[in-house]
Short mmCIF file of C-alpha atoms in Angstrom, two decimals:
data_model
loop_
_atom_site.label_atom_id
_atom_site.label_comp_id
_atom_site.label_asym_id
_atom_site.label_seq_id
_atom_site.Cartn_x
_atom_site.Cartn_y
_atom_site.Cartn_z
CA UNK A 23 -12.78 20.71 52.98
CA UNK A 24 -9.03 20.11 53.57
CA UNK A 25 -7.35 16.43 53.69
CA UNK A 26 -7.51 16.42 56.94
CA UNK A 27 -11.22 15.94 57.16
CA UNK A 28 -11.14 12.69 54.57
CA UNK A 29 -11.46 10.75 57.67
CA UNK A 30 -13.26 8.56 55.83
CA UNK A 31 -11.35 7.68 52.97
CA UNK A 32 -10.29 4.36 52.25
CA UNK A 33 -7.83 3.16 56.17
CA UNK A 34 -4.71 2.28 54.11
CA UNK A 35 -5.06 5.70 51.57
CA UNK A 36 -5.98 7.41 54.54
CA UNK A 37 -3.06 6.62 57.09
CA UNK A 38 -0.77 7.65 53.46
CA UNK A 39 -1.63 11.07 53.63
CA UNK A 40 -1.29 11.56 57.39
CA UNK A 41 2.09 10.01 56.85
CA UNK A 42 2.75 11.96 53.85
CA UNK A 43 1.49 15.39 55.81
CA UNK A 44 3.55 14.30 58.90
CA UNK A 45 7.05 14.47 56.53
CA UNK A 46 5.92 17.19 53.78
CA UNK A 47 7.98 19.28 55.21
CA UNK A 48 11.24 17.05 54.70
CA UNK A 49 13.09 17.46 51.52
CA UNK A 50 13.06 14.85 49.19
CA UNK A 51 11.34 12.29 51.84
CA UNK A 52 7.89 12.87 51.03
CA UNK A 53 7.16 9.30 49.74
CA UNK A 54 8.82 7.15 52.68
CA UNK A 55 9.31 9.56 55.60
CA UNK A 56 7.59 7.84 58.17
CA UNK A 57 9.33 4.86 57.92
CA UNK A 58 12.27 6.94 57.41
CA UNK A 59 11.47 8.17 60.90
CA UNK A 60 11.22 5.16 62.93
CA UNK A 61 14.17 3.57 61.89
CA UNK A 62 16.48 6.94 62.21
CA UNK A 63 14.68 7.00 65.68
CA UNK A 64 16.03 3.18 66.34
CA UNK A 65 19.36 4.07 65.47
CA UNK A 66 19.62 6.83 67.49
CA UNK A 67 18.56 4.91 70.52
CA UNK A 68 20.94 2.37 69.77
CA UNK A 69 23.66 4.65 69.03
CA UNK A 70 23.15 6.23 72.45
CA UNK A 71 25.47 5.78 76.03
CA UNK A 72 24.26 2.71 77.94
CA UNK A 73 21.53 3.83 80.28
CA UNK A 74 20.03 6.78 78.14
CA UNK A 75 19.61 5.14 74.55
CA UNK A 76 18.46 1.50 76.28
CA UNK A 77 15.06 2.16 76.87
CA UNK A 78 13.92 2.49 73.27
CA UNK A 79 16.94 0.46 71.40
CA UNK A 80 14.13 -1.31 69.01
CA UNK A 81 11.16 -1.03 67.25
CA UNK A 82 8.63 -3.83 68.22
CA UNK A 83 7.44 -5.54 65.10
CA UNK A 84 4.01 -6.30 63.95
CA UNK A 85 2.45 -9.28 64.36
CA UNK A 86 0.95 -10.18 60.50
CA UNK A 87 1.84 -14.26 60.75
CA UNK A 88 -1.66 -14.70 62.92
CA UNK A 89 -3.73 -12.56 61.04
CA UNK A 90 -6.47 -14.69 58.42
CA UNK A 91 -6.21 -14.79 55.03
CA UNK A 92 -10.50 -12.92 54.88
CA UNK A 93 -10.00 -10.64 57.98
CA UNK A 94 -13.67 -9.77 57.57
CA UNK A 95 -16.66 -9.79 55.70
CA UNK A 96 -19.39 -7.39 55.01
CA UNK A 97 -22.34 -8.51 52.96
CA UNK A 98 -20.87 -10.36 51.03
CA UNK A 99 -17.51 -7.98 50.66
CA UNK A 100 -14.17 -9.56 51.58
CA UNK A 101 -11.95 -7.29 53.55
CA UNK A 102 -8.13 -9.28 52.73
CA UNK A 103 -5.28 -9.97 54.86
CA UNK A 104 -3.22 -7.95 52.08
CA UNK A 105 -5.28 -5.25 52.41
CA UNK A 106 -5.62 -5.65 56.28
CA UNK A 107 -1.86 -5.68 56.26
CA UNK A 108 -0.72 -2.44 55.09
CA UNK A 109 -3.38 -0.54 57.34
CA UNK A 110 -2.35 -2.21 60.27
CA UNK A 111 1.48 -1.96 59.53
CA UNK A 112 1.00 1.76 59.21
CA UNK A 113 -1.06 2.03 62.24
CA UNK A 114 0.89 -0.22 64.07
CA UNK A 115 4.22 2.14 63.34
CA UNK A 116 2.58 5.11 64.59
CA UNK A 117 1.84 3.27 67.85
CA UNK A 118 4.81 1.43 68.44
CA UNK A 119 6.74 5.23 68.03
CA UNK A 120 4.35 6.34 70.47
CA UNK A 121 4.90 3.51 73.00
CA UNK A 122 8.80 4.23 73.01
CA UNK A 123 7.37 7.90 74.70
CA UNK A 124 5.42 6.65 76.82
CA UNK A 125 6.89 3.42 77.64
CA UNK A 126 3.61 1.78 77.18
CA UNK A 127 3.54 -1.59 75.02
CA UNK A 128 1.67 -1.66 72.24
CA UNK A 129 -1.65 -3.73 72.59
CA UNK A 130 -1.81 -5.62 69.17
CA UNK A 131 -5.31 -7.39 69.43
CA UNK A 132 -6.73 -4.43 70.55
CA UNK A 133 -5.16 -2.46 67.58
CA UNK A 134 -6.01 -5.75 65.35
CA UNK A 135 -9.39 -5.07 66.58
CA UNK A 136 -9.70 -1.31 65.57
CA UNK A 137 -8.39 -1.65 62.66
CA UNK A 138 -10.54 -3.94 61.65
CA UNK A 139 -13.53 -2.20 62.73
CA UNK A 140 -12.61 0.65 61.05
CA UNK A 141 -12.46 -0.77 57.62
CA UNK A 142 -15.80 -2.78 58.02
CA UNK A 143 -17.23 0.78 59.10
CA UNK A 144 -15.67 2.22 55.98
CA UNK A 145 -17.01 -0.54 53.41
CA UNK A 146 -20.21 -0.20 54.78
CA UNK A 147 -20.46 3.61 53.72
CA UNK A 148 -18.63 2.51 50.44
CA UNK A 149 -21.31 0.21 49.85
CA UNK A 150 -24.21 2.35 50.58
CA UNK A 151 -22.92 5.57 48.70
CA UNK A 152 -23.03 2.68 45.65
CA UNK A 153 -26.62 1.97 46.83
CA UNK A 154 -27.52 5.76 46.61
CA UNK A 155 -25.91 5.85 43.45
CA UNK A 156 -23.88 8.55 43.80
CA UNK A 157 -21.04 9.51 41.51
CA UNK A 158 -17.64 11.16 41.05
CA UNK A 159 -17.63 13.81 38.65
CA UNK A 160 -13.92 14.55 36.79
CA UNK A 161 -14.19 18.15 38.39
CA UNK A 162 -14.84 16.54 42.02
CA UNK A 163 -11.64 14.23 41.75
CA UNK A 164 -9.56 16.95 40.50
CA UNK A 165 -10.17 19.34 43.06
CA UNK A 166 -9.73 16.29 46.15
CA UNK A 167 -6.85 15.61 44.17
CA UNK A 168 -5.43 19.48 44.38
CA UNK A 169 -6.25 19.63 48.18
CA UNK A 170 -3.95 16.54 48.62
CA UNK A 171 -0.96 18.53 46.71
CA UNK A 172 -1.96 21.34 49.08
CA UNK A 173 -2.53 19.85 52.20
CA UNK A 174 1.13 18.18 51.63
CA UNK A 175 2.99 20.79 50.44
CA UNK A 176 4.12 19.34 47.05
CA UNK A 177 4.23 21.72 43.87
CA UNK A 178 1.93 19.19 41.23
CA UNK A 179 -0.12 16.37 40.92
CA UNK A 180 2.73 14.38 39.76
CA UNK A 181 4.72 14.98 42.93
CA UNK A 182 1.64 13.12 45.14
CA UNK A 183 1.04 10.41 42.96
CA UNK A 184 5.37 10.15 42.82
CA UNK A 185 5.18 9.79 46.59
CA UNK A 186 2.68 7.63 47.13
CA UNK A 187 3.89 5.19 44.68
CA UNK A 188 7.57 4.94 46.51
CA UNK A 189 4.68 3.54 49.23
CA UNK A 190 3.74 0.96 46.68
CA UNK A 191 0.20 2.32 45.44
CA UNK A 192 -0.18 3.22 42.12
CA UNK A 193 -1.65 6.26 40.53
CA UNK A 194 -4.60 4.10 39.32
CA UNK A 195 -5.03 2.82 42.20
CA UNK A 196 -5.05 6.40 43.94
CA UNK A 197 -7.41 7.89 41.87
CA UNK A 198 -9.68 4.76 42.88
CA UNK A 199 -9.30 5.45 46.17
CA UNK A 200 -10.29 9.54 45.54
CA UNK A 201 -13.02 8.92 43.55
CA UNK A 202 -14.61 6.38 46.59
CA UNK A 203 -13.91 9.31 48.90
CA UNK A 204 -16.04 11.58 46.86
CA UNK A 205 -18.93 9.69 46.49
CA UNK A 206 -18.85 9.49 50.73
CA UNK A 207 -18.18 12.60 51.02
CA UNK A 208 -21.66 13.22 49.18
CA UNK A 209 -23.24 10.69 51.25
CA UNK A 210 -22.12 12.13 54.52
CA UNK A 211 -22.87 15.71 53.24
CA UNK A 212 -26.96 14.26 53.02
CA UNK A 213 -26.50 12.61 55.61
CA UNK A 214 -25.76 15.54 58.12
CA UNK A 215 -27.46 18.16 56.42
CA UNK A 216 -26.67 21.69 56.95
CA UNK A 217 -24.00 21.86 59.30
CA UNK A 218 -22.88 25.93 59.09
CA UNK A 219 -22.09 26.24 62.90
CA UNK A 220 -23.84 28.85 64.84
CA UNK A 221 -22.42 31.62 67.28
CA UNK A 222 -23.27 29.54 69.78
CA UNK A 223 -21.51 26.24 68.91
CA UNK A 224 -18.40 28.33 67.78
CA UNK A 225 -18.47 30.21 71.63
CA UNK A 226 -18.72 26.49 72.98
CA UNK A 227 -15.55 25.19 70.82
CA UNK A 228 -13.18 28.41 71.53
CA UNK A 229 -14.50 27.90 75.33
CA UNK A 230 -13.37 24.25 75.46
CA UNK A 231 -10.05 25.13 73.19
CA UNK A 232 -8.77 28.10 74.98
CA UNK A 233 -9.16 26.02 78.71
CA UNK A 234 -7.23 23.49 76.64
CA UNK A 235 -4.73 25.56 76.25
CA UNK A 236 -4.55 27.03 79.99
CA UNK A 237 -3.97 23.81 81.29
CA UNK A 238 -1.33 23.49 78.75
CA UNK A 239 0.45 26.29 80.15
CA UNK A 240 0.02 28.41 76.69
CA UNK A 241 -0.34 32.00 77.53
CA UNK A 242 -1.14 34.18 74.49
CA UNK A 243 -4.13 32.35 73.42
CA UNK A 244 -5.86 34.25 70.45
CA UNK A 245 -9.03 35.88 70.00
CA UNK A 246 -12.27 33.84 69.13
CA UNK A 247 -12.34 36.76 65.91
CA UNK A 248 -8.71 35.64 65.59
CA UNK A 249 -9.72 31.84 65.86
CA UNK A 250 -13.46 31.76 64.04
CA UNK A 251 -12.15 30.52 60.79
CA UNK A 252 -10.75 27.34 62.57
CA UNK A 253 -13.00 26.65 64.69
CA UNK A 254 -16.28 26.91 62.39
CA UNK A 255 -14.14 24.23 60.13
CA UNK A 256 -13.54 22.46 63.04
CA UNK A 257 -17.30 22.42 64.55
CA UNK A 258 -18.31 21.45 60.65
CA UNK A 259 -15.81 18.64 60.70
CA UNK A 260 -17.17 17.23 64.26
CA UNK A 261 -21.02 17.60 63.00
CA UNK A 262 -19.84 15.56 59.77
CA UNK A 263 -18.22 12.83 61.46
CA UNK A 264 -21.12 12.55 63.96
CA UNK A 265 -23.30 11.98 61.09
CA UNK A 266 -21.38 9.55 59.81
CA UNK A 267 -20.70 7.41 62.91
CA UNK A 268 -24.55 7.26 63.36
CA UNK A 269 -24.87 6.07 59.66
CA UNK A 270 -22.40 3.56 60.06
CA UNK A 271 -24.04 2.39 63.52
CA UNK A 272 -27.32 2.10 61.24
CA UNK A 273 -25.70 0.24 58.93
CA UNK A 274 -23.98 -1.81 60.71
CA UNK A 275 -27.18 -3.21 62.52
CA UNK A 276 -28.88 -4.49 59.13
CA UNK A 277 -25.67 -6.23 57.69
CA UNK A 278 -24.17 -9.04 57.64
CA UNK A 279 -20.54 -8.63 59.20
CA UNK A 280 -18.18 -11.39 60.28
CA UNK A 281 -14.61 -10.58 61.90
CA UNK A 282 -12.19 -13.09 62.00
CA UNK A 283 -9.79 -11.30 64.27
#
């Protein structure tokens, strides 16, 4: 499984790597890129002639002063206003770039809202891969953390970990973060069983993608031989996060959660 399908790993590590995938491709930017981003964006709104540049000549700024000091808890668990913080900072970047495009303000309790839910969803599969007892082997971490390198297009190990400590997490707390995605990654993977797509499913998902794609305009759409590979990772990836979301519905309905936001 590529990065990309760690959908599950920790909000804050997750939201890293997309950041860190989103400016691989920049040299010597890996680490801070996205930030990078939205202020060169600012500047060059600001910089603009009057009329043109106006419309997006700041970056809103996230509203941390009204979030609690417990944003929620789950039996027992304590999800922090630190580590609420950098999630929603990261998430709240990504939207407020987005909103300059489409001129659409940013909703903050909404996103407040999400992100909260999202990290109560993911403690509650933390907690019951614990319960199961699963565990991270040395050979499991390693190869998570080679897909990382991969997936962001750095030449080692030491080049990730590099990056995402100029985004303030450490290496130890990293590898924290990889082994907790392993151990859900083996609960999802009982969870949803065998998931090897049939012809069938893979027809249905070049069907839908391809009529994407002719609304988009795109004319030299490729073969379903030509697009099987992607598409029976992609069918995988939607039966595995199915799975999960009905775990985490299950779960949710026998615990004790409180949101404070």
């Amino acid at each position: 499984m590529s990065v990309s399908k760690k959908w599950l790993l920790s909000a804050a590590f997750a939201i890293s790597i997309s950041m860190l995938a989103a400016c691989g491709g920049d040299e010597g930017e890996e680490g801070n890129g996205g930030e990078e981003n939205a202020q060169e964006e600012t500047e060059q709104g600001e910089g603009q002639g009057e009329g043109q540049g106006q419309e997006q000549a700041e970056m809103p700024e996230p509203d941390i002063d009204s979030v609690p000091d417990v944003v929620a808890e789950v039996n027992g668990e304590s999800i922090t206003k630190e580590e609420f913080t950098t999630t929603y900072e990261s998430q709240f970047q990504r939207a407020a770039m987005q909103s300059q495009m489409t001129g659409q303000e940013v909703d903050q309790d909404q996103l407040k809202q999400q992100v909260a839910e999202g990290m109560v969803g993911t403690e509650l599969l933390i907690q019951e891969a614990g319960d199961r007892g699963f565990e991270a082997s040395e050979e499991d971490v390693n190869q998570l953390v080679d897909e990382l390198v991969e997936q962001n297009g750095m030449e080692s190990q030491d080049d990730l970990f590099a990056a995402f400590e100029e985004q303030g997490m450490s290496e130890d707390e990293i590898m924290s973060q990889i082994e907790t995605q392993v151990k859900i990654d083996q609960l999802i993977a009982e969870e949803a069983g065998d998931v090897e797509p049939t012809e069938e499913e893979l027809q249905e998902a070049y069907d839908q993608t391809t009529a994407q794609q002719e609304q988009m305009g795109v004319e030299d759409i490729p073969s379903f031989e030509e697009m099987k590979a992607d598409l029976t990772e992609q069918v995988k990836m939607q039966k595995e996060n199915e799975a999960a979301q009905t775990l985490i519905e299950q779960l949710r309905e026998d615990a004790d959660v409180t949101v404070h936001v």
